[in-house]
Coordinates of C-alpha atoms in Angstrom, one line a residue:
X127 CA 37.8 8.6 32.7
X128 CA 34.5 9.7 30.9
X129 CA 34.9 9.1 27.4
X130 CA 33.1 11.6 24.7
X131 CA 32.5 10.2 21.1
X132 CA 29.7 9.6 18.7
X133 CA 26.7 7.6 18.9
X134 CA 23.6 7.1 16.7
X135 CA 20.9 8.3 19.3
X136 CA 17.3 7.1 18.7
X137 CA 15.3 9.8 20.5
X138 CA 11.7 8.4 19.6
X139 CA 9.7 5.8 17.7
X140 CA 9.8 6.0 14.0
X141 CA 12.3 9.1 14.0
X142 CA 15.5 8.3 12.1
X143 CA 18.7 8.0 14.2
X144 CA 20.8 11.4 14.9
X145 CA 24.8 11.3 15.5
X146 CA 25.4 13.2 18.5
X147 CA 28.0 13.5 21.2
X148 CA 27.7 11.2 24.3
X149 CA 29.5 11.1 27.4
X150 CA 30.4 7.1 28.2
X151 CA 30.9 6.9 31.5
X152 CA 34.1 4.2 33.3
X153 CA 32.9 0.4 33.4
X154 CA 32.1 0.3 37.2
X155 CA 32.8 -3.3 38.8
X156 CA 32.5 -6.3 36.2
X157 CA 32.3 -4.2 33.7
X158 CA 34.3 -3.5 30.2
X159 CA 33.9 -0.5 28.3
X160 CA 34.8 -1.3 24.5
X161 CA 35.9 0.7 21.2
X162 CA 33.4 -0.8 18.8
X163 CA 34.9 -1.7 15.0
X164 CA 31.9 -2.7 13.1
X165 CA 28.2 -3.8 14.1
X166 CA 25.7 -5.4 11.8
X167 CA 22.3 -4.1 11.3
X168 CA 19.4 -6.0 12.5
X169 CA 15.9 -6.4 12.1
X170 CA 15.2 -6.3 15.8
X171 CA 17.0 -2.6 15.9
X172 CA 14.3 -1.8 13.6
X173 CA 11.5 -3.5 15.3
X174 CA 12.4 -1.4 17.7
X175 CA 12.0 1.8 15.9
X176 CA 8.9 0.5 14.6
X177 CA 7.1 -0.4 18.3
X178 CA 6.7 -4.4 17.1
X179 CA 9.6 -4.6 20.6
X180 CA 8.6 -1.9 23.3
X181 CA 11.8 -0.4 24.9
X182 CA 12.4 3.0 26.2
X183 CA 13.6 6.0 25.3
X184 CA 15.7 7.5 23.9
X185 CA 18.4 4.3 23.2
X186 CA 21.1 3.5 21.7
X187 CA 20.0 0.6 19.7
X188 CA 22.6 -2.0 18.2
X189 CA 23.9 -5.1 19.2
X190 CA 25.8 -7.3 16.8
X191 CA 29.2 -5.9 16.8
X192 CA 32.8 -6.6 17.3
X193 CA 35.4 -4.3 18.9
X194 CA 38.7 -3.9 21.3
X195 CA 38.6 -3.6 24.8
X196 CA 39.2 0.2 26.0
X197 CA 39.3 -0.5 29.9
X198 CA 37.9 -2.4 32.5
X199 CA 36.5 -2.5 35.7
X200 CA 37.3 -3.8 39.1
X201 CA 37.8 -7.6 38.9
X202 CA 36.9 -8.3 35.4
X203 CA 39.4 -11.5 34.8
X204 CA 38.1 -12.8 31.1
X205 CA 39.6 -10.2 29.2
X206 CA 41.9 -7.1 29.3
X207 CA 42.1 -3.6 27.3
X208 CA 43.7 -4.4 23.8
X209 CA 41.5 -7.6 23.3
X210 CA 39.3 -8.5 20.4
X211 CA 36.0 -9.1 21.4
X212 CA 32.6 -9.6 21.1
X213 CA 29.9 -8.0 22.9
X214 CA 26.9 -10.8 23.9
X215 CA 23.3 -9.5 24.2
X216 CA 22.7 -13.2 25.4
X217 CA 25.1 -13.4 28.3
X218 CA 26.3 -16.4 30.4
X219 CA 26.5 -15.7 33.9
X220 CA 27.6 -19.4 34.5
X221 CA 25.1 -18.9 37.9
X222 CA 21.4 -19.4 37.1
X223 CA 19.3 -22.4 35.9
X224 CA 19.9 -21.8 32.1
X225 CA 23.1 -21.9 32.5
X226 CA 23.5 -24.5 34.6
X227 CA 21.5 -26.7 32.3
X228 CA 23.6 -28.1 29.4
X229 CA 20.2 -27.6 27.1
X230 CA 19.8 -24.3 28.1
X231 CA 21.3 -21.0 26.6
X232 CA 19.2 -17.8 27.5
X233 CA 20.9 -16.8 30.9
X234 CA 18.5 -14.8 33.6
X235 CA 20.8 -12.1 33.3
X236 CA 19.5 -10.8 29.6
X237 CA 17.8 -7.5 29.0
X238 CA 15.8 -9.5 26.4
X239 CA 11.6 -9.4 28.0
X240 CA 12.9 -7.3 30.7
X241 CA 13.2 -4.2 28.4
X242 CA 14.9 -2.8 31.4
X243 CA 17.3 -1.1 29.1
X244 CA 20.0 -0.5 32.2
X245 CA 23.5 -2.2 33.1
X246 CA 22.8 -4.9 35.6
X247 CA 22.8 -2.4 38.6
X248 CA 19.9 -0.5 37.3
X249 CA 21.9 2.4 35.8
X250 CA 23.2 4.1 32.5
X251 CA 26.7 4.4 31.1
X252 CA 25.3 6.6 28.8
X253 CA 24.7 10.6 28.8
X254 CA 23.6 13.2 25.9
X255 CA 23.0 16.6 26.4
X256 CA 22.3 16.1 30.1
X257 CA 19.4 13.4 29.6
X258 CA 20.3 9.8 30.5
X259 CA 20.1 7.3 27.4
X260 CA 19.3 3.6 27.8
X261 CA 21.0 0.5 26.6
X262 CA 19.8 -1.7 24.1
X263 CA 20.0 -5.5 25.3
X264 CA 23.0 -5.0 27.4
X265 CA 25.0 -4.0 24.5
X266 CA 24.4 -0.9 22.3
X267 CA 26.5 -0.9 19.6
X268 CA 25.7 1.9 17.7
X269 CA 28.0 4.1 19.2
X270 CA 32.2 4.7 19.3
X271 CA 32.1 3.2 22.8
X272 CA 30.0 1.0 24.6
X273 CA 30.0 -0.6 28.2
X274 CA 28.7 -4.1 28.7
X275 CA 28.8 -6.1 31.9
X276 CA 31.4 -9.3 31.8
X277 CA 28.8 -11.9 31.6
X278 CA 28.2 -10.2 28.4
X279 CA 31.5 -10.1 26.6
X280 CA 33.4 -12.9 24.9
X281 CA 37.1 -12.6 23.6
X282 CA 37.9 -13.7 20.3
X283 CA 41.2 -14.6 18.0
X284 CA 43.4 -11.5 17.7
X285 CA 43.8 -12.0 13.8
X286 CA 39.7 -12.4 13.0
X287 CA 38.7 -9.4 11.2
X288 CA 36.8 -7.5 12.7
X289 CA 34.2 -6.2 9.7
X290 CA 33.8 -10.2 9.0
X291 CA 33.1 -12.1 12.4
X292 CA 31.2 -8.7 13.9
X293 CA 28.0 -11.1 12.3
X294 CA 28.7 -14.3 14.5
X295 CA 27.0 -11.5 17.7
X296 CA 23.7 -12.3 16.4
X297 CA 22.7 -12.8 12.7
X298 CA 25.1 -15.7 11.7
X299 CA 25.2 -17.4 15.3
X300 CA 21.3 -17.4 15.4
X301 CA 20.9 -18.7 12.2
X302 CA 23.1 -21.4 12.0
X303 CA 22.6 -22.4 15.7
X304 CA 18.5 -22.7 14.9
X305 CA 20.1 -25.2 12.3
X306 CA 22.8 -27.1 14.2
X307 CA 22.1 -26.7 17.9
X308 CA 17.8 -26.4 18.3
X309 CA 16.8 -28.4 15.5
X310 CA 20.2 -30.3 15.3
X311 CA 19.0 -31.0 11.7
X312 CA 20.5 -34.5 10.5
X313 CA 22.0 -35.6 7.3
X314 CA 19.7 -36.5 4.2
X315 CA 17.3 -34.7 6.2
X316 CA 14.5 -32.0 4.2
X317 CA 14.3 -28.4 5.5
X318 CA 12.2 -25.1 4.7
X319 CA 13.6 -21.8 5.7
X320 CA 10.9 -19.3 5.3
X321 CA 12.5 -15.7 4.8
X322 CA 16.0 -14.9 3.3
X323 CA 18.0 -12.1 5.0
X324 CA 21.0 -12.6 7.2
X325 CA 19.4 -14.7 9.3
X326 CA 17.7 -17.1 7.1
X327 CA 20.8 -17.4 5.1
X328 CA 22.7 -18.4 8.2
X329 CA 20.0 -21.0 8.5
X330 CA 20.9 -22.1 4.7
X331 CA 24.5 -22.3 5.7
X332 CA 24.1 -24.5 9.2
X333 CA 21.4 -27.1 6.8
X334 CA 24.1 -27.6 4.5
X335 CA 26.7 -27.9 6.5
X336 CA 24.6 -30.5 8.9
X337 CA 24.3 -32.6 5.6
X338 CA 20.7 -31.1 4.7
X339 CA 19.6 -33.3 1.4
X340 CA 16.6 -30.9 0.6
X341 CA 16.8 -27.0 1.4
X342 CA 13.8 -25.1 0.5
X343 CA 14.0 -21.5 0.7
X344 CA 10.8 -19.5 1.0
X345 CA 10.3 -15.7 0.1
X346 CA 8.4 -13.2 -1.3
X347 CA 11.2 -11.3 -2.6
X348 CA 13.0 -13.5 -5.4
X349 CA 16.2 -11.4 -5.8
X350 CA 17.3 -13.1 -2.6
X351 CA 17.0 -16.5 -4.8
X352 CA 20.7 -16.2 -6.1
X353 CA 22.4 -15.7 -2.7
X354 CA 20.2 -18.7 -1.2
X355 CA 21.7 -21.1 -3.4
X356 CA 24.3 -19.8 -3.8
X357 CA 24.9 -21.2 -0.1
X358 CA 23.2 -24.4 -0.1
X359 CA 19.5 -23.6 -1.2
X360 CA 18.2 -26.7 -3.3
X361 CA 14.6 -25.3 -4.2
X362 CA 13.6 -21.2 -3.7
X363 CA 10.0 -21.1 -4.1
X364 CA 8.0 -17.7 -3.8
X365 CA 4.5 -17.6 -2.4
X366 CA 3.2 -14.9 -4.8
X367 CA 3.7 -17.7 -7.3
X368 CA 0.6 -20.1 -6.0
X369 CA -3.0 -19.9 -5.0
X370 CA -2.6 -21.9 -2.5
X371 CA -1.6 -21.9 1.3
X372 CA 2.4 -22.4 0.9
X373 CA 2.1 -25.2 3.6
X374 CA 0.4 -27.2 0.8
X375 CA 2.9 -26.7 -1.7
X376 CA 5.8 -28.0 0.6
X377 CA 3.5 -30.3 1.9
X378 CA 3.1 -32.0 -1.7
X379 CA 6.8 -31.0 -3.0
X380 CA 8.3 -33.2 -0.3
X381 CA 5.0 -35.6 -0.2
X382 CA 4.1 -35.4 3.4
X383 CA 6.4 -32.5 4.5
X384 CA 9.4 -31.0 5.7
X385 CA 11.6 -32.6 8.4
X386 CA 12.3 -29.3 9.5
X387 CA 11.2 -25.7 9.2
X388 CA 12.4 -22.8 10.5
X389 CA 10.3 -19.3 10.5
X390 CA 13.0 -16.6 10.3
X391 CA 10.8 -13.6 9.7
X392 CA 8.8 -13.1 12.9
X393 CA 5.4 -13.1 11.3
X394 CA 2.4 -14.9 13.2
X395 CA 1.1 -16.3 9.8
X396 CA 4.6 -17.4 8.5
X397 CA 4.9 -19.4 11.6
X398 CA 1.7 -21.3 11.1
X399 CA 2.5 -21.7 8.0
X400 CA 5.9 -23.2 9.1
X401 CA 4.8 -25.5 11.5
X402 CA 2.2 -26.9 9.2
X403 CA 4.5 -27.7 6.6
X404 CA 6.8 -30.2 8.3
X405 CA 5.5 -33.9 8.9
X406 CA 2.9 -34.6 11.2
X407 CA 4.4 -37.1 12.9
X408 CA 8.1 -36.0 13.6
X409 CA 8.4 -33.0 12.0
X410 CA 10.3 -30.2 13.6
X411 CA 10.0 -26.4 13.3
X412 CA 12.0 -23.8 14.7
X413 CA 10.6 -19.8 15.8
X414 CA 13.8 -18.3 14.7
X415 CA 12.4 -14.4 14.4
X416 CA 11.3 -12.5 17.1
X417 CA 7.5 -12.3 17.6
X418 CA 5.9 -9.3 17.0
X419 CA 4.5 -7.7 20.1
X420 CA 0.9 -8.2 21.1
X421 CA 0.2 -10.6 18.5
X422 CA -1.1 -14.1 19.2
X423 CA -1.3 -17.3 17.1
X424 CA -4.5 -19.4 16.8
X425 CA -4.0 -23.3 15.2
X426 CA -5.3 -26.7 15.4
X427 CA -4.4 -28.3 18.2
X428 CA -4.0 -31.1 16.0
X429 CA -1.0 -30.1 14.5
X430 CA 1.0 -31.4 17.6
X431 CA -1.6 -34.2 18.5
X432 CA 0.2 -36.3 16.0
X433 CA 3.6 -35.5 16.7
X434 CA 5.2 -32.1 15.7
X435 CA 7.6 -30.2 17.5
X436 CA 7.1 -26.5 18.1
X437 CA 10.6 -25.0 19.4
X438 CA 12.1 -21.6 20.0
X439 CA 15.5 -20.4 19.5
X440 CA 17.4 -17.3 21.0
X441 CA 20.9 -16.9 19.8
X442 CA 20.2 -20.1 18.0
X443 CA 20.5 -22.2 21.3
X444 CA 24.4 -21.5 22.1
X445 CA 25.9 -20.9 25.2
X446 CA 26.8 -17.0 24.7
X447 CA 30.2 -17.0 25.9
X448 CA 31.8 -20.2 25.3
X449 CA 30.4 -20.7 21.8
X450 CA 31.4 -17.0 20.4
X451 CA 34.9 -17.7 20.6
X452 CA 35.3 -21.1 19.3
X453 CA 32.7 -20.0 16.1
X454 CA 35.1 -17.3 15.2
X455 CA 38.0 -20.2 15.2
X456 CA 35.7 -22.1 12.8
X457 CA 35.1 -19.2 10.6
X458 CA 39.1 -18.7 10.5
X459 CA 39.2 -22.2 10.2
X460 CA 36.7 -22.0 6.7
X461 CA 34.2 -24.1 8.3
X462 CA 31.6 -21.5 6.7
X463 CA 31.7 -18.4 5.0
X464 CA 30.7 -14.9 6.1
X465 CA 30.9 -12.8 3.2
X466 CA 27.9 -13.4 1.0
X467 CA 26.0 -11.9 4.0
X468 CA 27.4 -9.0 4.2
X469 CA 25.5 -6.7 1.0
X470 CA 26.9 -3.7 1.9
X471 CA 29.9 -1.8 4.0
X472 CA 29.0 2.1 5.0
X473 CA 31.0 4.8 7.4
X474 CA 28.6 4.2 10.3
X475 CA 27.4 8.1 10.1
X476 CA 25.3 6.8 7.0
X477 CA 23.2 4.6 9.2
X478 CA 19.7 5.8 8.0
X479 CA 20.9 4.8 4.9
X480 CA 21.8 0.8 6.1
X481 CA 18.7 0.8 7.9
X482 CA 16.6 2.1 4.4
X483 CA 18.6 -0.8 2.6
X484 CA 16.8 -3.4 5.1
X485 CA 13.4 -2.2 4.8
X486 CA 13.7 -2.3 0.7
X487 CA 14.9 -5.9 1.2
X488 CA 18.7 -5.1 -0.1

């Protein structure tokens, strides 16, 4: 049965989203068509409005949600309609190398640097006004319903609310996972996080919680000062406030640098800056937000000569599926807290508005 609701439609670059009617068509084999409940807004939706991540149009963007399972396909096993869930735009196939390697998390079968924007079989779900739309990550969220493929679905606790743990199908997971599973920070250790929204805050949150002595928080904007400490932040320090490199500061506040630094703002120079200010010798830092598009870094080879470690995270290193799940029980569990991230709640037809609230740094 083709479903007809309302989805937030981005038509072209730098337009603003428009609510129209879309046809969602039956999850096919493996796949699980979903009644979405809330989703999160995230910087990468906008990068992608902005160009900074090339995908095609028109989309419907969105992909850190949770929802209830409206039907499924032919032999889909994991789940069945009336389940919480969690849509996964890092799947785990349980097939290919990354999977297959307990230090890997980003499964072959992601849309992420394929910018495919199609299901697995090379096809839409999606219709609008006769045109075909595209997916966003294999999981567009931004809409009443949504078909993902099984890979990319994880079921959660029947009693998590919804609202809350949407935040655990990117911004929270990311963060705290940069924290606990790529750096695998250590007690009494000293971290930076450079940049304060959801994600850096998640970062915050997984330092603390690893035993973190030291937390710097860097930003430009200091009304995100409050919230940072508020949730483990030791030290916030604002660039503006120095003329000099910000590596030098931490460099001298912690004399010799950081033991770890994350860069959760996907700016070139931040993540210079970033890797710099840990120790040159075993200092670690994390890429935490998503590089901007046709940009490249130049540095001192130096910097790792004498020892640094230059990482990457996606989905802050978990395993999609078997790690969505058991981070909701922690969050019922009060493990770590979910609602100082969330700033603001809105019907989703006001999306424009959620998205004008992230670009003014609200």
């Amino acid at each position: 049965q083709v479903i007809k609701c309302k989805a937030a439609v981005l038509w072209e670059a730098n337009k603003p989203f428009s609510i129209e009617e879309v046809e969602v068509a039956p999850p096919k084999e493996h796949e699980v068509r979903i009644k979405i409940m809330a989703t999160g807004i995230c910087r990468s939706d906008d990068h992608v409005i902005t160009g900074a991540l090339v995908m095609p149009f028109p989309i419907i963007l969105g992909h850190e949600a949770a929802g209830v399972v409206e039907s499924i396909g032919q032999g889909v096993t994991s789940v069945k309609p009336g389940d919480k869930v969690i849509p996964l735009f890092v799947p785990q196939c349980g097939e290919c190398k990354s999977c297959l390697n307990t230090k890997g998390n980003l499964c072959s079968k992601t849309d992420l640097g394929t910018n495919a924007g199609l299901m697995p079989d090379g096809t839409t779900r999606f219709t609008c006004k006769g045109k075909a739309i595209y997916h966003f990550i294999g999981t567009s969220t931004f809409t009443e319903y949504t078909v993902v493929h099984e890979s990319a679905v994880a079921k959660i606790d029947s009693a998590a609310p919804l609202e809350k743990v949407c935040l655990i199908g990117c911004g929270f997971s990311t963060g705290y996972g940069a924290a606990l599973q790529t750096a695998k920070v250590e007690p009494g250790s000293t971290c930076a996080v450079f940049g304060l929204g959801g994600v850096g805050l998640s970062v915050v949150i997984g330092c603390k919680v690893a035993g973190a002595s030291r937390i710097i928080a860097v930003d430009i904007n200091k009304d995100k000062f409050a919230k940072a400490k508020e949730l483990g932040a030791t030290d916030c320090i604002n660039p503006k406030d120095f003329n000099k490199p910000i590596h030098e500061v931490l460099m001298e506040m912690t004399d010799g640098g950081v033991d770890y630094s994350f860069e959760v703002i996907g700016r070139t120079d931040t993540m210079t800056a970033a890797l710099a200010c840990c120790h040159h010798n075993y200092g670690v830092s994390v890429i935490v937000g998503v590089p901007p598009a046709a940009q490249k870094i130049t540095f001192d080879p130096m910097l790792l000569f004498t020892g640094r470690s230059w990482k990457g995270s996606v989905f802050g290193g978990w395993k999609s599926k078997d790690a969505v799940p058991k981070l909701v029980a922690d969050y019922m569990k009060k493990m770590f807290v979910l609602d100082p991230l969330i700033t603001h709640t809105l019907p989703w037809t006001k999306i424009n508005e959620g998205f004008d609230l992230l670009r003014t740094g609200k």
